[in-house]
Each structure stands twice: as C-alpha cells, then as structure tokens.
PDB file of C-alpha atoms in Angstrom:
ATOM      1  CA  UNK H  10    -146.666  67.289 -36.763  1.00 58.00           C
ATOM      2  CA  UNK H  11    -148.659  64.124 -35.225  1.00 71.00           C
ATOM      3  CA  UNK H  12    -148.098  62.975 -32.328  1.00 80.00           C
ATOM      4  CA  UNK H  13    -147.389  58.978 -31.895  1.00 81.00           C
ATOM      5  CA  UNK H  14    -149.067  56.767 -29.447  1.00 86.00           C
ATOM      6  CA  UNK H  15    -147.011  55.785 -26.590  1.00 86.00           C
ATOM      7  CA  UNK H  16    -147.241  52.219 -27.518  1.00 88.00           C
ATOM      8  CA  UNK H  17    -146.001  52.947 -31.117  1.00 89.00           C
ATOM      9  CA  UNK H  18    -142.752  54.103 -29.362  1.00 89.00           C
ATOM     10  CA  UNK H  19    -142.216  51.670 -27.320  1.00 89.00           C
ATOM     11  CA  UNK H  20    -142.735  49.332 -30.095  1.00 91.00           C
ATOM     12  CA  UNK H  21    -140.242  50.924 -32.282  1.00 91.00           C
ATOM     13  CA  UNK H  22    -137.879  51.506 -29.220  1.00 92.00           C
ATOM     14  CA  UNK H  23    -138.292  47.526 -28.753  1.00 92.00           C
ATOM     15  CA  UNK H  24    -137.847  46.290 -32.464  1.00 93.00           C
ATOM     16  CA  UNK H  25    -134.710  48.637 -32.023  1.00 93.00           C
ATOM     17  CA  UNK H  26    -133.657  47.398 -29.368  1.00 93.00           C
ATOM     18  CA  UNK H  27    -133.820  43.853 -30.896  1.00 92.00           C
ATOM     19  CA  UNK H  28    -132.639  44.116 -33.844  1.00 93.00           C
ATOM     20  CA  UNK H  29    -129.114  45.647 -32.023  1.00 93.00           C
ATOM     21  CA  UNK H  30    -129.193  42.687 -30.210  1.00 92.00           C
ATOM     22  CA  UNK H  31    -129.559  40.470 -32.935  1.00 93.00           C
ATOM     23  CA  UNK H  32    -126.935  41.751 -34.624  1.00 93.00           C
ATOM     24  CA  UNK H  33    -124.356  42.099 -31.275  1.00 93.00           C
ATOM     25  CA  UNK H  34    -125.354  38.187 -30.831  1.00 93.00           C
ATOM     26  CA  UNK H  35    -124.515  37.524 -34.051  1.00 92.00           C
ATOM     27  CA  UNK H  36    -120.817  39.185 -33.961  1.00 92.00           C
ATOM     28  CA  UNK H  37    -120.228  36.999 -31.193  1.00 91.00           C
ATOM     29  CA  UNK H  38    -120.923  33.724 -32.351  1.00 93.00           C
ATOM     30  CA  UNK H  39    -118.675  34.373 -35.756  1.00 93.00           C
ATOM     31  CA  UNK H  40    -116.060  35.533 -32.880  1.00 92.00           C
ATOM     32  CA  UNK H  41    -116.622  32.467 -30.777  1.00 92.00           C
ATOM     33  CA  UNK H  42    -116.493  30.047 -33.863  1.00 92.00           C
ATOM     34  CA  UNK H  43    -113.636  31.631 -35.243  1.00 93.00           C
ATOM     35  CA  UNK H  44    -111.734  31.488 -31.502  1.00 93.00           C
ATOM     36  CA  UNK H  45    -112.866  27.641 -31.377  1.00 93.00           C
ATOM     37  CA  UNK H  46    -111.401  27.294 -35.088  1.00 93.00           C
ATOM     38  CA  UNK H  47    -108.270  29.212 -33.671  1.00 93.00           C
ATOM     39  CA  UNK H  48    -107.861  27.115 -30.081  1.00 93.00           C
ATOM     40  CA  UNK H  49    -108.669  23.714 -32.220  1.00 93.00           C
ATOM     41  CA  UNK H  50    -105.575  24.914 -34.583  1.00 93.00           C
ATOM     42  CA  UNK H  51    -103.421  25.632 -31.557  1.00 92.00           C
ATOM     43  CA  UNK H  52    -104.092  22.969 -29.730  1.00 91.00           C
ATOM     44  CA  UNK H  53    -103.038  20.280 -32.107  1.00 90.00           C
ATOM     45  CA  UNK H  54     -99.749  22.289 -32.790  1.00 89.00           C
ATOM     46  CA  UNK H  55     -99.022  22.132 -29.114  1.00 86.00           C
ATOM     47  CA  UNK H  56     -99.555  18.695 -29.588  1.00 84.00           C
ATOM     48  CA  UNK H  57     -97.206  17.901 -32.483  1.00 82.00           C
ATOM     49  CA  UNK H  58     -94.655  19.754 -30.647  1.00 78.00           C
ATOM     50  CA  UNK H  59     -95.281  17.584 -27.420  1.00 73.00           C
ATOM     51  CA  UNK H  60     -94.314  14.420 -29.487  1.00 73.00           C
ATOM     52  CA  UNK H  61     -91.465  16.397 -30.988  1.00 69.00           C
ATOM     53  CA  UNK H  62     -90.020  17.091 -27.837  1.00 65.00           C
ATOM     54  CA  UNK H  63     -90.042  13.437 -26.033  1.00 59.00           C
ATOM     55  CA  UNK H  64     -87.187  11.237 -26.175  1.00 52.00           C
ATOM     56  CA  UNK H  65     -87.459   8.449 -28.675  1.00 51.00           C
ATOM     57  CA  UNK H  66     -87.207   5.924 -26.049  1.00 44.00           C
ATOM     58  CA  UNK H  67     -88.861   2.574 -27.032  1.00 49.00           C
ATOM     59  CA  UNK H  68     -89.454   1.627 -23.455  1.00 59.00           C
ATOM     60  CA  UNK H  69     -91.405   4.962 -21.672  1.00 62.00           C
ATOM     61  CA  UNK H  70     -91.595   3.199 -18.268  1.00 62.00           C
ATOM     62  CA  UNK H  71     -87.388   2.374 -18.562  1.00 69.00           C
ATOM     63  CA  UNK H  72     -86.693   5.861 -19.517  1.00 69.00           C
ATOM     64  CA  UNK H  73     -89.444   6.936 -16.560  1.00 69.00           C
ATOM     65  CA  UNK H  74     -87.852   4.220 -13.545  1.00 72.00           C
ATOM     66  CA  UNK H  75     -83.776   5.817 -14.986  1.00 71.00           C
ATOM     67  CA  UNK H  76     -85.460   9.139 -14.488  1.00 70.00           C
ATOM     68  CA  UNK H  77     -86.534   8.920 -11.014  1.00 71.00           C
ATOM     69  CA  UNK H  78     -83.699   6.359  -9.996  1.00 70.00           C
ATOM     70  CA  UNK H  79     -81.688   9.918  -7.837  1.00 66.00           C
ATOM     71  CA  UNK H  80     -85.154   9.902  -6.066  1.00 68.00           C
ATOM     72  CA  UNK H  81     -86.286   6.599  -5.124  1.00 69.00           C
ATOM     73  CA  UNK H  82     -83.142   4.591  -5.140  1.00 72.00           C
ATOM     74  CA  UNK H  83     -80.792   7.905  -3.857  1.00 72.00           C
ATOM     75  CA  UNK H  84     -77.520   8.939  -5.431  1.00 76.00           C
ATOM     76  CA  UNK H  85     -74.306   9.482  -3.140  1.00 79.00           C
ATOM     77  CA  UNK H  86     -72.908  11.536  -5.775  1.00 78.00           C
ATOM     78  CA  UNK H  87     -75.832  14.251  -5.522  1.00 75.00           C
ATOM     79  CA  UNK H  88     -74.917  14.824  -2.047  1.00 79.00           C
ATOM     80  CA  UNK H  89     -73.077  17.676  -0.682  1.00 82.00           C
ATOM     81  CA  UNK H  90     -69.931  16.935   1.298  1.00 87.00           C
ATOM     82  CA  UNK H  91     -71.555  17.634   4.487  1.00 87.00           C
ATOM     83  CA  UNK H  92     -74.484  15.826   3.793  1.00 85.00           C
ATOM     84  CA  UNK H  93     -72.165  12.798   3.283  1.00 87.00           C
ATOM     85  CA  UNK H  94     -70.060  13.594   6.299  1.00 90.00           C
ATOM     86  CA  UNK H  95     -73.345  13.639   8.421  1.00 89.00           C
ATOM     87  CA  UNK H  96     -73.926   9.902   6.580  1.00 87.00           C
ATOM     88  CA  UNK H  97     -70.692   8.520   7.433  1.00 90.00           C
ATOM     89  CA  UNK H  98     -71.601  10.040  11.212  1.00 89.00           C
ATOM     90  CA  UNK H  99     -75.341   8.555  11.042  1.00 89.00           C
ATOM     91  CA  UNK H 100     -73.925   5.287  10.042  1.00 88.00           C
ATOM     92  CA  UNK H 101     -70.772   4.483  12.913  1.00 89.00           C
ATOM     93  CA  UNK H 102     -67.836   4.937  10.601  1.00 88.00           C
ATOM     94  CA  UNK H 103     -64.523   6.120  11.820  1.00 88.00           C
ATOM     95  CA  UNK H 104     -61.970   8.769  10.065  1.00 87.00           C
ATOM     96  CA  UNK H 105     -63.947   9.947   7.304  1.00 85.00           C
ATOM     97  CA  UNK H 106     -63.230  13.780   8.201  1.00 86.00           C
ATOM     98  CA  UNK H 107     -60.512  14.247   5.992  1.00 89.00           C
ATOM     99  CA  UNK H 108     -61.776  12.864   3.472  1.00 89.00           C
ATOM    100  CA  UNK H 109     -62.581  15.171  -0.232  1.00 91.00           C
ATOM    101  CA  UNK H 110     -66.389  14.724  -1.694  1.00 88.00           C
ATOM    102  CA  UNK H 111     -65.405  11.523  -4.208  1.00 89.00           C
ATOM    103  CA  UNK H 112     -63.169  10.167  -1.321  1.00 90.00           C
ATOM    104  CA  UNK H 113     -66.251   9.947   1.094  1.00 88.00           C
ATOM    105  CA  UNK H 114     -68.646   8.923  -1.763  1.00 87.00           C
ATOM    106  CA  UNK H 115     -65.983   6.013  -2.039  1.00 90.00           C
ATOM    107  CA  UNK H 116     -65.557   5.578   1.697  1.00 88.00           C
ATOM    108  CA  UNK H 117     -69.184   5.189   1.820  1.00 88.00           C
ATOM    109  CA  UNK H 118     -69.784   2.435  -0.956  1.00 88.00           C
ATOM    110  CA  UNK H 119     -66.754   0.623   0.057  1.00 89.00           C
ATOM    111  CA  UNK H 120     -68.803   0.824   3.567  1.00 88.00           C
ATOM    112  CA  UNK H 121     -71.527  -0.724   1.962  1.00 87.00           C
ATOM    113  CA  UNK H 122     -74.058   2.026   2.881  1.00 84.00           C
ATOM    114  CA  UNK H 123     -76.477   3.038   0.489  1.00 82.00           C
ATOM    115  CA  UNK H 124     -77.545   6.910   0.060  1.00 80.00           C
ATOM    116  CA  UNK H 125     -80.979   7.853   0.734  1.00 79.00           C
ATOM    117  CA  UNK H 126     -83.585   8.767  -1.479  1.00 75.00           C
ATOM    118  CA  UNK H 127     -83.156  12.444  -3.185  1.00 68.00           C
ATOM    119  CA  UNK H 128     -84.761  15.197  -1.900  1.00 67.00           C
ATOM    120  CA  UNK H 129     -86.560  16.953  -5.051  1.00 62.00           C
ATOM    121  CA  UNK H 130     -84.687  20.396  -4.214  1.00 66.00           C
ATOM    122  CA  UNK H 131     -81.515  19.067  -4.771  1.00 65.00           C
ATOM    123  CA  UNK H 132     -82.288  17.791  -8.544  1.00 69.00           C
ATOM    124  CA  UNK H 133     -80.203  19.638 -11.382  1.00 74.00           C
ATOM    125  CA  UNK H 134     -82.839  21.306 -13.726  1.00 77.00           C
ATOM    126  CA  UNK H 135     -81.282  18.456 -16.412  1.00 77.00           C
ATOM    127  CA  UNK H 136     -82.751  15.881 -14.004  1.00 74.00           C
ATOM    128  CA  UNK H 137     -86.195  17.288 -13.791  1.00 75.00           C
ATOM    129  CA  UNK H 138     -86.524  17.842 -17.285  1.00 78.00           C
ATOM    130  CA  UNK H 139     -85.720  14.258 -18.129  1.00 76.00           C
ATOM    131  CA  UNK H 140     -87.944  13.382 -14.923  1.00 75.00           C
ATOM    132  CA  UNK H 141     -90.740  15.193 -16.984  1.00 77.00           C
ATOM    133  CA  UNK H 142     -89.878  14.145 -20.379  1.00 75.00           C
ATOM    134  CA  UNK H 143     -90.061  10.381 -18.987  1.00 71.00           C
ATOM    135  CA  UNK H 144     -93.876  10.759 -17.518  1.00 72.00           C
ATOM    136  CA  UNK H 145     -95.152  12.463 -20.639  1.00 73.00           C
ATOM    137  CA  UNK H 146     -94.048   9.042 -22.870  1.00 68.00           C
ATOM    138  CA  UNK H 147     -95.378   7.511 -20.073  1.00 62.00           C
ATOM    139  CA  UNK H 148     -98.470   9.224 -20.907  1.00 61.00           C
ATOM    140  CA  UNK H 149     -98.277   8.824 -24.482  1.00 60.00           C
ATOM    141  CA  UNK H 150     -97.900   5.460 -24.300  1.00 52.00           C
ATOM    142  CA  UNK H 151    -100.638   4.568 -22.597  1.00 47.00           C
TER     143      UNK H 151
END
C-alpha cells in the first residue's frame, strides 16, 4: 500500500473539513430565512390582533385623559373607609366617625374637598386595562 504525503492529508483533511462547513453554513441560513419568514408572519398577526383589541374610540387622547382621570384628578369613591376617615381628619371636619363609606364620600363632597390623586396600587385590574388600552390608540394614532 503507498504511503501519502503528509501534505496530501492535510489537504484532504482540509477540503473535508470545508466542505462540512459549507454545508452546516448552509443549513443555517435556510433555518434563519425560514425563522425571519416565520417572526415576519407572527409579527403582523400580533399586530392585527393589537388593533382588534383597542376600543373603537374616535378620540384616543379622550378615551386616554377618562382613563387616567382616578390618577391625576383622584376618585373619593376608590378610597377605603379609613383612607377617607384620615381625609375628613387631614382636612378639619367634625363628626364624620360614624359615618358608612358612601356617607363619608358624601360628607366629603358636600365639604367641598377634593380626593387626591390615585395611588397606582389601588387601581381595579378593569382600570389598568382600560389605562393600557387608552395609550396603545394613543399610539396608534399617532
């Protein structure tokens, strides 16, 4: 049997070598077109079912300022009872402790004191959605 020179070895070891990685390289770009082909697809489904999912409200920034009115502008009906209690304590105002939760938020309006903005913790899930909803046709109208 002859014997090879080392460099013939090598050579084939090389052409080997590259050919395997020709054809590895090759896999993965049909993988990574068809994943781009596949994200492209998903991506504009996600889409259509962002646009299915606002509210049809004509005016976004409306729907956005009704959203975040418990926030900015406060509700006294979100409060807790002793949260208004504290209020009526906060604000001077005599015999409110016997009063029931609508009683006080009463109490208080007929006081003419307005509630303080919302903290975000004390949102309904309901409210944050809408909250949410709101920006994104804020976004989409832009």
């Amino acid at each position: 049997m002859a014997k090879k020179l080392l460099s013939e070895q090598f050579r084939e070891q090389l052409q080997n070598l590259g050919s395997s990685l020709a054809t590895h390289t090759r896999s993965l770009e049909e993988h990574f077109d068809k994943q781009e082909a596949f994200l492209a697809l998903r991506h504009h489904e996600l889409e259509e079912a962002a646009t299915e999912m606002l509210p049809a409200a004509k005016d976004a920034a409306g729907a956005l300022e009704i959203a975040l009115a418990p926030i900015v502008k406060g509700e006294l009906a979100l409060l807790t009872v002793s949260d208004l209690k504290s209020l009526c304590s906060k604000s001077g105002l005599k015999g409110f402790s016997k009063y029931k939760k609508a009683e006080l938020v009463s109490f208080l309006k007929a006081s003419g004191i307005e509630s303080p903005p919302l903290p975000v913790k004390k949102l309904s899930r309901a409210q944050l959605e809408a909250i949410v909803y709101a920006i994104l046709a804020t976004k989409g109208m832009e």
